[in-house]
Amino acid sequence: MDSTLGAVYFEKVHNHNTKTIKYQIWDTAGQEKYKSIARIYYKDSKVAIVVYDITRMESFEAMKVWVEELKTNCPKNLSTYRVKIVLAIVGNKIDLSDEEQVPYQMALEYANSIGAIFKLTSAKDNKGIDELFNSISQKIEQN
């Protein structure tokens, strides 16, 4: 799969229980050069999905920087000072698990420490995507 250049928009319709949810997704790429325009896309978001590549530890570390960016710039719940959006941490490229550099347990513990959903996916093989959106939809329902 090619890397995202700039920002790419697409929609996903997801059926959860008896509801149909239409997600409007902006893939803003994780590259530092897009950081200044990324705020435009997530300022009114209800969900943030922050993805790292399980085969690259530097991708995991860069993902943490984006989480801090979200925590700094997204609306907060005034009683807890936590980000009000639903946050999901996603380890992508499980089709390359034999090249894994980011241990599952490390990523899970990080996601738990920030109150985020944690899922593993393969965009290439379309694995874990429905499970991810099921978890997000469930969390939205709870909120």
Tab-separated table of C-alpha atoms in Angstrom:
chain	number	residue	atom	x	y	z
A	1	MET	CA	0.000	0.000	0.000
A	2	ASP	CA	1.322	3.435	-0.909
A	3	SER	CA	1.944	6.097	1.706
A	4	THR	CA	-0.557	8.914	2.000
A	5	LEU	CA	0.551	12.181	0.459
A	6	GLY	CA	-1.180	15.271	1.818
A	7	ALA	CA	-4.698	14.574	3.026
A	8	VAL	CA	-7.091	12.041	1.550
A	9	TYR	CA	-10.831	12.021	2.271
A	10	PHE	CA	-13.135	9.024	2.104
A	11	GLU	CA	-16.320	7.773	3.714
A	12	LYS	CA	-17.120	4.524	5.449
A	13	VAL	CA	-20.634	3.393	6.240
A	14	HIS	CA	-20.650	1.031	9.186
A	15	ASN	CA	-23.639	-0.878	10.566
A	16	HIS	CA	-23.529	-1.329	14.310
A	17	ASN	CA	-26.374	-3.050	16.106
A	18	THR	CA	-29.451	-1.336	14.670
A	19	LYS	CA	-27.679	1.869	13.700
A	20	THR	CA	-25.920	2.925	10.541
A	21	ILE	CA	-23.002	5.252	11.151
A	22	LYS	CA	-21.398	7.241	8.370
A	23	TYR	CA	-17.756	8.015	9.092
A	24	GLN	CA	-16.110	10.878	7.238
A	25	ILE	CA	-12.432	10.000	7.280
A	26	TRP	CA	-9.500	12.291	6.642
A	27	ASP	CA	-6.193	10.514	6.283
A	28	THR	CA	-3.746	13.334	7.011
A	29	ALA	CA	-0.591	11.202	6.819
A	30	GLY	CA	1.759	11.063	9.771
A	31	GLN	CA	4.514	13.077	8.212
A	32	GLU	CA	5.812	16.076	10.143
A	33	LYS	CA	5.427	18.376	7.136
A	34	TYR	CA	1.614	17.954	7.312
A	35	LYS	CA	1.351	18.695	11.027
A	36	SER	CA	0.288	22.321	10.561
A	37	ILE	CA	-2.653	21.471	8.277
A	38	ALA	CA	-3.720	18.420	10.274
A	39	ARG	CA	-5.395	20.626	12.909
A	40	ILE	CA	-7.862	21.807	10.276
A	41	TYR	CA	-9.067	18.239	9.798
A	42	TYR	CA	-9.357	17.082	13.396
A	43	LYS	CA	-10.488	20.194	15.287
A	44	ASP	CA	-14.185	19.184	15.290
A	45	SER	CA	-13.672	15.428	15.137
A	46	LYS	CA	-15.529	12.967	17.309
A	47	VAL	CA	-13.031	10.145	16.686
A	48	ALA	CA	-9.290	9.995	16.067
A	49	ILE	CA	-7.644	6.867	14.732
A	50	VAL	CA	-3.881	7.085	15.094
A	51	VAL	CA	-2.045	4.400	13.151
A	52	TYR	CA	1.482	3.058	13.449
A	53	ASP	CA	3.356	0.434	11.448
A	54	ILE	CA	4.067	-2.650	13.596
A	55	THR	CA	7.262	-3.257	11.601
A	56	ARG	CA	8.800	0.118	12.493
A	57	MET	CA	9.456	1.219	16.090
A	58	GLU	CA	10.033	4.802	14.872
A	59	SER	CA	6.465	4.748	13.539
A	60	PHE	CA	5.198	3.836	17.014
A	61	GLU	CA	7.202	6.666	18.593
A	62	ALA	CA	5.940	9.139	15.960
A	63	MET	CA	2.366	7.985	16.660
A	64	LYS	CA	2.820	8.998	20.303
A	65	VAL	CA	3.755	12.514	19.191
A	66	TRP	CA	0.501	12.714	17.216
A	67	VAL	CA	-1.441	11.568	20.273
A	68	GLU	CA	0.147	14.399	22.261
A	69	GLU	CA	-0.812	16.795	19.448
A	70	LEU	CA	-4.420	15.622	19.728
A	71	LYS	CA	-4.404	15.874	23.506
A	72	THR	CA	-3.103	19.434	23.270
A	73	ASN	CA	-5.410	20.705	20.537
A	74	CYS	CA	-8.698	18.813	20.795
A	75	PRO	CA	-11.565	19.898	23.045
A	76	LYS	CA	-11.279	18.535	26.564
A	77	ASN	CA	-13.742	17.342	29.149
A	78	LEU	CA	-13.387	20.106	31.735
A	79	SER	CA	-13.941	17.808	34.710
A	80	THR	CA	-11.161	15.353	33.787
A	81	TYR	CA	-9.042	17.360	31.341
A	82	ARG	CA	-9.083	14.338	29.046
A	83	VAL	CA	-9.647	14.570	25.309
A	84	LYS	CA	-13.389	14.296	24.563
A	85	ILE	CA	-12.937	12.429	21.300
A	86	VAL	CA	-12.895	8.663	20.999
A	87	LEU	CA	-9.269	7.729	20.475
A	88	ALA	CA	-8.115	4.526	18.782
A	89	ILE	CA	-4.521	3.338	18.513
A	90	VAL	CA	-4.075	0.991	15.556
A	91	GLY	CA	-1.101	-1.194	14.758
A	92	ASN	CA	-1.187	-1.781	11.006
A	93	LYS	CA	0.539	-4.337	8.764
A	94	ILE	CA	-0.212	-7.493	10.751
A	95	ASP	CA	0.271	-9.283	7.434
A	96	LEU	CA	3.990	-8.646	8.116
A	97	SER	CA	3.957	-9.967	11.694
A	98	ASP	CA	7.222	-11.847	11.141
A	99	GLU	CA	8.883	-8.402	10.828
A	100	GLU	CA	7.232	-6.958	13.946
A	101	GLN	CA	9.338	-4.427	15.878
A	102	VAL	CA	6.622	-3.077	18.182
A	103	PRO	CA	5.603	-5.731	20.713
A	104	TYR	CA	1.850	-6.182	21.099
A	105	GLN	CA	2.011	-5.842	24.890
A	106	MET	CA	3.910	-2.541	24.681
A	107	ALA	CA	1.329	-1.025	22.348
A	108	LEU	CA	-1.588	-2.385	24.377
A	109	GLU	CA	-0.192	-0.936	27.599
A	110	TYR	CA	0.317	2.440	25.951
A	111	ALA	CA	-3.253	2.487	24.594
A	112	ASN	CA	-4.635	1.493	27.995
A	113	SER	CA	-2.588	4.220	29.712
A	114	ILE	CA	-4.275	6.922	27.600
A	115	GLY	CA	-7.769	5.390	27.615
A	116	ALA	CA	-7.691	4.489	23.932
A	117	ILE	CA	-9.120	1.600	21.976
A	118	PHE	CA	-6.365	-0.693	20.708
A	119	LYS	CA	-6.622	-2.831	17.577
A	120	LEU	CA	-4.312	-4.533	15.107
A	121	THR	CA	-5.133	-4.412	11.397
A	122	SER	CA	-3.919	-5.146	7.916
A	123	ALA	CA	-5.095	-2.553	5.420
A	124	LYS	CA	-3.590	-4.695	2.671
A	125	ASP	CA	-5.582	-7.802	3.625
A	126	ASN	CA	-8.599	-5.916	5.060
A	127	LYS	CA	-8.171	-7.650	8.435
A	128	GLY	CA	-9.303	-6.124	11.697
A	129	ILE	CA	-10.968	-3.133	10.036
A	130	ASP	CA	-14.547	-4.125	10.866
A	131	GLU	CA	-13.498	-4.987	14.423
A	132	LEU	CA	-11.917	-1.549	14.741
A	133	PHE	CA	-15.068	0.236	13.599
A	134	ASN	CA	-17.227	-2.006	15.819
A	135	SER	CA	-15.157	-0.953	18.838
A	136	ILE	CA	-15.310	2.711	17.866
A	137	SER	CA	-19.067	2.550	17.292
A	138	GLN	CA	-19.554	0.834	20.650
A	139	LYS	CA	-17.506	3.525	22.408
A	140	ILE	CA	-19.491	6.267	20.678
A	141	GLU	CA	-22.708	4.616	21.896
A	142	GLN	CA	-21.375	4.518	25.462
A	143	ASN	CA	-20.522	8.210	25.375
